[in-house]
Amino acid sequence: MATDSPALSAGLRGTPVVPGLAFGPALVARAEVPTEAVARFGDGGFADEEATLAAYDAAVEQVSSGFTAKASAASGAAAEVLTASAGLARDKGLRSAVRKALRGGDDLLAAVHAAVEQFVGVFTSMGGLMAERATDLRDIERRLVARIVGEAEPGVPNPERPSIVVAEDLAPADTAGLDPEVVLALVTERGGPTSHTAIIARQLGIPCVVGAAGVMALDAGRPLLVDGTAGTVQVDPDPAEAERLVAADQESRAALATWSGPGATANGQPVKLLANVADGPSASGSADAPVEGVGLFRTELCFLNRAEEPSVEEQADIYESVLAPFKGIGHVVVRTLDAGSDKPVAFATHEGEENPALGVRGLRLSFDNPGLLERQLDAIALAAERSGTETWVMAPMVATVAEARDFAAAVRGRGLKAGVMVEVPSAALLAPRMLEVVDFMSIGTNDLTQYTMAADRMATDLAHLTDPWQPAVLQLIAITAEAGRQAGKSVGVCGEAAADPLLACALVGMGVTSLSMAAAAVRPVGARLGATTSEQCEDVAEAALGADDPVAGRAAVLEILGG
Ligand code: PEP
Ligand code: MG
């Protein structure tokens, strides 16, 4: 094993996003198989052709069953492509080509490469759809090589044993099928506290540290102790001590499990605590949490793998699977497609924009494609009617009062309650006027922070700016909440800020009426709020707003509320 860099031996540090301790082996998700592992493997030292082919067959089995498992978790076109890849990996012709190359004197890795190249040549010469299979073949080759040399397959694998997933960064599509039973924690080299890795980790309720520079230098299997509260990653910790710390952490987390809602301050001021959900399964899971409904259903996350726009009927079925579990519990806020920028959806987004975060995303997609929004609203209305659940609908990326007015008319025309998200600073500055034309507002602090501070929410080196404790961001929240108070309309927060127990108290002190977060974050927020009076909430709001920076803001709030 190579000698560790001093940074690695001292432990790594990043931005903590989901509290909790986890101890387990690193499962490093890479785009490519590490060259050192390939060099170390060499010719594999097999006794004869039979042994070499047996190693090939074993790798084929692992790769193709991986595709099959992913296919059964996916649907539509994605499932078809994955099933086809499983078949291609098992292809007998490919195996014969490998055997032929072995007989010609190639070692196993060279033989696999030669066989794949031969097939790529054939497919490419056929043109059209077959030519596209060349990309799948090269992907299969990378996966076979990884399995043969004993590394994890490129991309984000689902662990075979409980592991800590370490990656450069995670896109929503990468993580669609991650299983919280076997993913103990997430650590990424890039990404800030509002990145999608952070959002997904909160949804899964697993400890997470992002922006941990140097973590990709780790070998697969290295034992790690991840502290999602302190933001540290210790390499090769003492196993007995690590197990003890994890057990103690689980005990204290279990103590929070007794908080049962509903959300209120210590003196009984109600604050609706709501869930952020991504699809039917996450909605069903969240309905058991102590929440009073859903404050954000991110509809675009249902369609990340879809090449074609689903029909109104199919969309209605998906939306109904989210609405139905909340019948009798509370309302569900459905957000219309927030495709674009960091969440590309093939059938909706504009290709090749210079600056997608400032481009045609969210509601803006309806400007030149109004049918997309109309059909989605029809599907939401259908699902609302079938489920009988109180349904509110809001638009992302709203910048002007005219946009809010037009959107509200389209939603109310279908008998539903209409709102807008506050993600663009203009929406906060115009909140009193926006509230004249909509029924509610919901503050998306992830994008509001990005756009207020002009700092990409994915940028690791700007994590101090992409922090919702930035006083300028809090100022815009306070303006919006005050406008809600004046208008007597509900103003919630559905960005990651709502999941931070200390910040949640400050938000309530500013006048925010609901907080929406991953279900796993609800109990710590509810417990903290329940121990804090409305007056203390106002004091901490004032302290956070008056602080010079996030560090000073957190310190001032901790000083008032204690530990
Ligand atoms: C936000 O921007 O805060 C938000 C909730 O939307 P998303 O994170 O999906 O962009
Ligand atoms: Mg947003």
XYZ file of C-alpha atoms and ligand atoms in Angstrom:
574
model
C 0.000 0.000 0.000
C 1.337 3.459 -0.890
C 2.412 5.720 1.979
C -0.334 8.132 2.986
C 0.055 11.849 2.464
C 0.428 13.800 5.751
C -3.097 15.194 5.214
C -4.555 11.702 4.988
C -2.802 10.402 8.102
C -3.898 13.479 10.059
C -7.507 12.875 8.983
C -9.572 14.890 6.546
C -11.891 17.798 7.143
C -14.875 19.013 5.141
C -18.212 20.730 5.608
C -20.555 18.803 7.924
C -24.038 18.426 6.467
C -25.817 15.549 8.162
C -24.923 14.879 11.798
C -24.062 11.425 13.090
C -21.100 9.051 13.295
C -20.390 6.142 10.986
C -17.578 3.601 10.906
C -16.911 1.294 7.974
C -14.798 0.539 4.903
C -14.439 3.146 2.147
C -16.197 2.337 -1.095
C -14.554 4.729 -3.523
C -16.732 5.623 -6.518
C -14.501 6.578 -9.428
C -15.128 7.525 -13.031
C -12.153 5.372 -14.106
C -10.451 2.230 -12.749
C -7.306 3.430 -10.882
C -4.206 2.860 -13.038
C -2.208 1.666 -9.988
C -4.705 -1.160 -9.440
C -4.401 -2.214 -13.091
C -0.586 -2.084 -12.902
C -0.604 -4.072 -9.659
C -2.772 -6.762 -11.272
C -0.410 -7.129 -14.258
C -1.128 -10.348 -16.171
C -2.989 -11.786 -13.172
C -0.581 -14.733 -12.794
C -3.184 -17.321 -13.878
C -2.125 -20.997 -14.140
C -3.740 -21.654 -17.518
C -6.415 -20.525 -19.998
C -9.160 -22.226 -18.007
C -8.298 -20.282 -14.858
C -8.090 -17.054 -16.858
C -11.498 -17.611 -18.433
C -12.939 -18.480 -15.033
C -11.799 -15.048 -13.785
C -13.437 -13.474 -16.852
C -16.691 -15.367 -16.244
C -16.752 -14.326 -12.588
C -16.334 -10.652 -13.569
C -19.052 -10.981 -16.239
C -21.421 -12.447 -13.677
C -20.804 -9.566 -11.245
C -21.154 -6.881 -13.914
C -24.273 -8.279 -15.532
C -26.054 -8.965 -12.264
C -25.225 -5.374 -11.235
C -26.983 -4.130 -14.377
C -29.940 -6.435 -13.751
C -30.329 -5.183 -10.178
C -30.231 -1.565 -11.353
C -32.736 -2.371 -14.109
C -35.223 -3.763 -11.629
C -34.942 -0.584 -9.547
C -35.458 1.630 -12.638
C -38.376 1.951 -15.014
C -39.115 2.715 -18.687
C -36.262 3.429 -21.079
C -33.610 3.361 -18.335
C -34.622 -0.168 -17.338
C -34.522 -1.305 -20.974
C -31.010 0.080 -21.514
C -29.738 -1.553 -18.307
C -31.264 -4.921 -19.225
C -29.669 -4.698 -22.669
C -26.287 -3.960 -21.071
C -26.657 -6.988 -18.801
C -27.176 -9.139 -21.917
C -24.291 -7.532 -23.784
C -21.881 -8.205 -20.898
C -22.870 -11.895 -21.017
C -22.632 -12.086 -24.809
C -21.179 -15.422 -25.958
C -19.548 -13.837 -29.011
C -17.677 -11.451 -26.746
C -16.486 -14.395 -24.632
C -15.259 -16.240 -27.749
C -13.342 -13.149 -28.844
C -11.713 -12.988 -25.405
C -10.727 -16.670 -25.640
C -9.298 -16.152 -29.118
C -7.167 -13.239 -27.957
C -5.948 -15.284 -24.967
C -4.914 -18.070 -27.345
C -3.093 -15.463 -29.409
C -0.962 -14.689 -26.342
C -2.757 -11.702 -24.786
C -3.109 -11.514 -21.017
C -6.657 -11.187 -19.632
C -6.935 -7.391 -19.592
C -5.447 -7.110 -23.094
C -7.789 -9.856 -24.308
C -10.857 -8.084 -22.909
C -9.727 -4.851 -24.539
C -9.112 -6.527 -27.902
C -12.503 -8.286 -27.817
C -14.360 -5.098 -26.912
C -12.564 -3.124 -29.625
C -13.468 -5.794 -32.178
C -17.157 -5.497 -31.218
C -17.002 -1.699 -31.128
C -15.671 -1.814 -34.694
C -18.545 -4.023 -35.818
C -21.227 -1.899 -34.101
C -19.748 1.358 -35.354
C -19.721 0.142 -38.946
C -23.444 -0.711 -38.637
C -24.188 2.954 -37.780
C -27.398 4.353 -36.235
C -28.653 2.875 -32.991
C -26.139 0.034 -33.059
C -23.285 2.542 -33.156
C -24.555 3.973 -29.874
C -23.973 0.585 -28.254
C -20.227 1.260 -28.640
C -20.446 3.584 -25.615
C -22.203 0.863 -23.611
C -19.486 -1.625 -24.603
C -16.722 0.685 -23.415
C -18.622 1.132 -20.146
C -18.867 -2.661 -19.845
C -15.108 -2.954 -20.471
C -14.338 -0.479 -17.646
C -16.620 -2.440 -15.319
C -15.112 -5.806 -16.276
C -11.584 -4.485 -15.783
C -12.566 -3.097 -12.370
C -14.035 -6.428 -11.278
C -11.077 -8.408 -12.631
C -8.531 -6.290 -10.720
C -10.676 -6.291 -7.568
C -11.880 -2.665 -7.598
C -15.390 -1.251 -7.326
C -17.072 -0.624 -10.674
C -16.793 2.954 -11.951
C -19.706 5.218 -10.995
C -21.618 5.001 -7.743
C -21.974 1.336 -6.848
C -24.442 -0.106 -4.399
C -22.245 -1.680 -1.736
C -22.293 -5.420 -1.202
C -21.540 -4.891 2.502
C -22.208 -1.828 4.694
C -19.760 0.839 3.514
C -18.976 4.521 3.440
C -19.423 5.838 -0.096
C -16.609 8.194 -1.071
C -16.987 10.127 -4.330
C -15.851 13.207 -6.173
C -19.445 14.483 -6.086
C -22.842 12.890 -6.550
C -25.401 13.822 -9.164
C -29.074 13.103 -8.392
C -29.139 10.360 -11.060
C -26.076 8.646 -9.494
C -27.804 8.258 -6.202
C -31.312 7.374 -7.309
C -30.945 3.794 -6.075
C -28.632 4.189 -3.061
C -29.774 1.941 -0.250
C -29.481 3.510 3.246
C -29.270 -0.002 4.716
C -25.805 -0.480 3.213
C -24.601 3.097 2.704
C -23.387 4.077 6.178
C -22.252 7.588 5.256
C -21.410 9.779 2.277
C -18.170 11.704 1.890
C -17.441 13.810 -1.167
C -14.410 15.729 -2.287
C -16.464 18.501 -3.895
C -19.797 20.151 -3.189
C -21.041 22.505 -0.505
C -23.767 22.306 2.145
C -26.534 22.941 -0.390
C -25.253 20.556 -3.055
C -27.387 17.652 -4.157
C -25.150 15.242 -2.268
C -26.195 17.039 0.904
C -29.864 16.972 -0.056
C -29.748 13.266 -0.826
C -27.882 12.448 2.383
C -30.540 14.272 4.399
C -33.223 12.365 2.574
C -31.506 9.079 3.364
C -30.819 10.252 6.919
C -27.163 9.183 6.832
C -24.112 11.088 8.113
C -22.507 13.201 5.411
C -19.430 15.365 4.959
C -18.924 17.303 1.723
C -15.944 19.252 0.360
C -13.427 16.904 2.052
C -10.351 17.744 -0.043
C -8.016 14.785 -0.562
C -10.547 12.040 0.143
C -10.319 10.588 -3.381
C -6.720 9.557 -2.627
C -8.085 6.799 -0.356
C -7.829 3.132 -1.336
C -10.991 1.066 -1.493
C -11.661 -0.755 1.775
C -9.769 1.622 4.110
C -11.653 1.852 7.422
C -13.059 5.337 8.042
C -14.745 7.078 10.954
C -16.983 9.821 9.580
C -18.263 12.525 11.912
C -21.118 14.375 10.218
C -21.351 16.865 13.092
C -17.699 17.951 13.195
C -17.060 17.432 9.464
C -14.092 15.099 10.003
C -13.045 11.856 8.358
C -10.544 9.765 10.323
C -8.607 7.117 8.385
C -7.773 3.775 10.092
C -9.247 4.680 13.511
C -8.897 2.303 16.451
C -11.764 -0.124 15.635
C -12.910 -0.730 19.236
C -12.970 2.982 20.023
C -14.746 3.757 16.724
C -17.438 1.140 17.425
C -17.918 2.564 20.932
C -18.321 6.123 19.596
C -20.800 5.013 16.922
C -22.857 3.076 19.485
C -22.967 6.105 21.818
C -24.011 8.334 18.915
C -26.773 5.954 17.921
C -28.020 5.968 21.485
C -28.230 9.751 21.617
C -29.907 9.825 18.190
C -32.401 7.250 19.436
C -33.260 9.576 22.339
C -34.466 12.161 19.812
C -36.745 9.557 18.307
C -39.187 10.130 21.134
C -40.063 13.626 19.859
C -43.479 13.122 18.329
C -44.715 16.569 17.228
C -46.599 18.604 16.300
C -44.082 21.408 15.823
C -44.375 24.307 18.270
C -42.178 26.613 20.311
C -41.808 26.051 24.070
C -44.641 28.506 24.738
C -46.971 26.819 22.250
C -46.644 28.941 19.085
C -47.369 26.416 16.302
C -44.792 25.983 13.525
C -45.729 23.475 10.828
C -42.952 20.949 10.285
C -43.227 19.404 6.825
C -41.328 16.851 4.742
C -39.319 17.275 1.540
C -39.967 14.304 -0.735
C -38.780 13.061 -4.122
C -41.207 10.305 -5.157
C -43.835 7.832 -3.956
C -41.539 5.698 -1.782
C -39.988 8.707 -0.016
C -43.485 10.149 0.527
C -44.762 6.917 2.084
C -41.684 6.781 4.317
C -42.125 10.414 5.379
C -45.799 10.017 6.236
C -44.731 8.060 9.338
C -42.525 10.922 10.575
C -43.998 13.544 12.935
C -44.844 15.936 10.089
C -48.020 17.792 9.167
C -47.669 17.360 5.416
C -45.191 17.912 2.597
C -43.615 21.330 2.047
C -41.681 20.395 -1.087
C -42.245 17.595 -3.582
C -39.392 17.954 -6.107
C -41.205 16.572 -9.167
C -38.157 16.762 -11.467
C -36.426 14.052 -9.428
C -39.010 11.556 -10.756
C -37.853 12.167 -14.318
C -34.048 12.368 -14.254
C -33.716 9.125 -16.217
C -36.526 9.781 -18.665
C -35.793 10.580 -22.290
C -39.438 11.370 -23.148
C -42.021 13.424 -21.278
C -44.383 11.024 -19.481
C -48.049 11.276 -20.459
C -50.486 13.227 -18.264
C -51.947 9.929 -17.112
C -48.561 8.508 -16.113
C -47.584 11.738 -14.361
C -50.898 11.710 -12.496
C -50.190 8.177 -11.226
C -46.756 9.225 -9.952
C -48.123 12.362 -8.251
C -50.979 10.407 -6.731
C -48.453 8.016 -5.154
C -46.982 11.040 -3.351
C -50.282 12.708 -2.425
C -52.173 9.645 -1.203
C -50.026 8.851 1.885
C -50.776 12.341 3.249
C -54.544 12.167 3.059
C -55.774 12.975 6.549
C -52.289 14.120 7.661
C -52.003 17.479 5.941
C -51.439 19.352 2.689
C -48.794 18.559 0.063
C -46.914 21.303 -1.788
C -46.087 20.084 -5.291
C -43.360 22.019 -7.045
C -43.598 22.136 -10.817
C -40.560 20.905 -12.780
C -37.337 22.543 -11.631
C -35.393 21.081 -14.521
C -32.194 22.671 -15.757
C -28.823 23.666 -14.318
C -27.756 20.999 -11.798
C -30.871 18.860 -12.475
C -30.959 18.143 -16.219
C -34.113 16.406 -17.455
C -33.690 15.198 -21.058
C -37.172 16.115 -22.281
C -37.260 19.574 -20.720
C -33.899 21.289 -20.456
C -32.113 23.487 -22.974
C -28.789 22.083 -24.171
C -25.528 23.981 -24.351
C -26.327 27.052 -22.263
C -23.276 29.118 -21.344
C -24.414 29.551 -17.769
C -27.254 27.162 -16.967
C -27.769 28.327 -13.363
C -28.705 31.735 -14.764
C -30.418 30.303 -17.806
C -33.678 28.675 -18.759
C -34.480 26.580 -15.694
C -37.544 26.048 -13.512
C -40.593 28.112 -14.484
C -38.591 29.662 -17.338
C -38.861 26.390 -19.256
C -42.538 27.183 -19.805
C -41.761 30.448 -21.639
C -41.144 28.722 -24.965
C -42.833 25.451 -24.041
C -46.083 26.356 -22.241
C -47.549 22.908 -22.928
C -44.994 21.304 -20.578
C -46.363 23.272 -17.613
C -49.999 22.951 -18.690
C -49.736 19.159 -18.918
C -47.989 18.939 -15.574
C -50.680 21.071 -13.925
C -53.390 18.891 -15.489
C -51.681 15.804 -14.054
C -51.326 17.395 -10.596
C -55.017 18.410 -10.612
C -55.998 14.874 -11.594
C -53.873 13.378 -8.820
C -55.277 15.866 -6.293
C -58.816 14.910 -7.213
C -58.152 11.171 -7.099
C -56.255 11.247 -3.798
C -58.492 13.718 -1.984
C -55.358 15.264 -0.409
C -55.201 19.056 -0.027
C -52.788 20.070 -2.782
C -50.859 23.313 -3.130
C -48.728 24.004 -6.214
C -45.697 26.258 -6.455
C -43.298 27.342 -9.179
C -39.502 27.403 -8.897
C -37.232 30.248 -10.093
C -39.856 32.989 -10.123
C -38.334 36.433 -10.671
C -41.189 38.836 -11.459
C -44.683 39.616 -10.200
C -46.050 39.012 -13.717
C -44.645 35.462 -13.694
C -46.251 34.859 -10.282
C -49.599 36.252 -11.456
C -49.711 34.118 -14.632
C -48.681 30.989 -12.764
C -51.264 31.573 -10.015
C -54.005 31.996 -12.619
C -53.071 28.683 -14.262
C -53.049 26.854 -10.911
C -56.217 28.422 -9.512
C -57.962 27.698 -12.796
C -57.576 24.034 -11.782
C -59.009 24.639 -8.318
C -55.685 24.437 -6.455
C -53.835 26.792 -4.106
C -50.984 28.681 -5.849
C -47.629 29.819 -4.575
C -44.117 30.722 -5.638
C -40.672 29.867 -4.392
C -38.324 32.581 -3.225
C -35.024 31.598 -4.791
C -34.207 34.703 -6.805
C -33.492 37.779 -4.639
C -35.989 39.811 -6.719
C -38.801 37.607 -5.382
C -37.832 38.407 -1.778
C -37.493 42.118 -2.460
C -40.940 42.124 -4.103
C -42.529 39.769 -1.541
C -45.336 42.180 -0.509
C -46.391 42.524 -4.145
C -45.944 38.842 -4.912
C -48.223 38.011 -1.976
C -50.972 40.154 -3.515
C -51.166 37.642 -6.394
C -50.351 34.261 -4.769
C -51.655 32.317 -1.759
C -48.289 31.414 -0.198
C -44.519 31.672 -0.595
C -41.818 29.125 0.136
C -38.196 30.166 0.527
C -35.666 27.936 -1.231
C -32.596 28.924 0.735
C -30.269 26.769 -1.391
C -30.760 28.794 -4.522
C -31.541 32.025 -2.670
C -28.062 31.759 -1.106
C -26.426 30.924 -4.440
C -28.040 33.896 -6.189
C -27.645 36.389 -3.329
C -23.976 35.617 -2.811
C -23.207 35.011 -6.525
C -21.593 31.732 -5.486
C -22.248 28.409 -7.226
C -23.966 26.050 -4.745
C -21.725 23.235 -6.017
C -18.437 25.127 -5.520
C -16.331 23.534 -2.783
C -14.003 26.474 -2.402
C -16.896 28.898 -1.869
C -18.578 26.951 0.955
C -18.218 29.944 3.314
C -20.341 31.994 0.860
C -22.899 29.300 0.051
C -23.941 29.283 3.695
C -27.531 30.264 4.502
C -26.307 31.901 7.724
C -24.904 34.709 5.545
C -26.559 37.852 6.958
C -27.528 39.080 3.455
C -29.503 35.873 2.874
C -31.144 36.144 6.302
C -32.092 39.740 5.512
C -33.987 38.610 2.400
C -35.706 35.862 4.409
C -36.721 38.410 7.051
C -38.204 40.715 4.383
C -40.244 37.840 2.952
C -41.421 36.561 6.339
C -42.480 40.062 7.399
C -44.425 40.462 4.133
C -46.193 37.171 4.947
C -47.048 38.410 8.437
C -48.501 41.636 7.025
C -50.524 39.797 4.394
C -51.630 37.053 6.784
C -50.338 34.423 4.329
C -48.090 31.476 4.919
C -44.348 31.849 4.263
C -42.301 28.696 4.705
C -38.681 27.654 4.250
C -38.033 24.496 2.240
C -34.293 24.819 1.555
C -31.653 23.008 3.596
C -31.593 25.885 6.137
C -34.836 24.530 7.622
C -33.021 21.324 8.648
C -30.492 23.171 10.828
C -31.995 23.192 14.350
C -30.332 26.462 15.421
C -31.107 28.297 12.209
C -34.675 26.962 12.328
C -35.213 28.883 15.595
C -33.918 32.073 13.964
C -36.208 31.570 10.954
C -39.223 31.200 13.234
C -38.137 34.360 15.054
C -38.246 36.190 11.713
C -41.863 35.115 11.195
C -41.543 31.999 9.038
C -44.671 29.845 9.560
C -43.488 26.428 8.331
C -40.239 24.513 7.921
C -39.886 21.735 5.374
C -36.999 19.282 5.403
C -35.976 15.674 4.850
C -38.036 13.563 7.238
C -34.838 12.389 8.962
C -34.122 15.972 10.080
C -37.551 16.642 11.603
C -37.007 15.281 15.103
C -33.810 17.245 15.923
C -35.460 20.448 14.619
C -38.745 19.766 16.435
C -36.974 18.990 19.713
C -34.860 22.158 19.552
C -37.834 24.348 18.689
C -39.877 22.789 21.467
C -37.210 23.836 23.951
C -37.118 27.451 22.700
C -39.669 30.185 23.414
C -40.993 32.556 20.728
C -39.192 35.375 22.491
C -35.878 33.492 22.342
C -36.542 32.802 18.642
C -36.880 36.543 18.061
C -33.670 37.193 20.015
C -31.697 34.659 17.996
C -33.129 36.041 14.734
C -31.881 39.469 15.715
C -28.466 38.088 16.681
C -28.057 36.116 13.422
C -29.191 39.054 11.290
C -26.815 41.413 13.100
C -23.748 39.145 12.895
C -20.890 39.956 10.524
C -20.658 36.445 9.067
C -21.982 32.880 9.476
C -19.359 31.905 12.059
C -20.214 34.890 14.264
C -23.943 34.263 13.700
C -23.779 30.636 14.852
C -21.677 31.601 17.874
C -24.122 34.363 18.874
C -27.119 32.048 18.564
C -25.396 29.269 20.534
C -24.576 31.789 23.239
C -28.289 32.621 23.606
C -29.646 29.086 23.328
C -26.766 27.161 24.865
C -25.095 23.941 23.501
C -33.813 25.549 -2.852
O -33.283 26.111 -3.825
O -33.606 25.868 -1.663
C -34.743 24.432 -3.076
C -35.474 23.945 -2.092
O -34.753 23.890 -4.340
P -33.631 22.852 -4.896
O -32.688 22.570 -3.779
O -34.371 21.666 -5.368
O -33.021 23.655 -5.991
Mg -33.893 25.599 -5.806
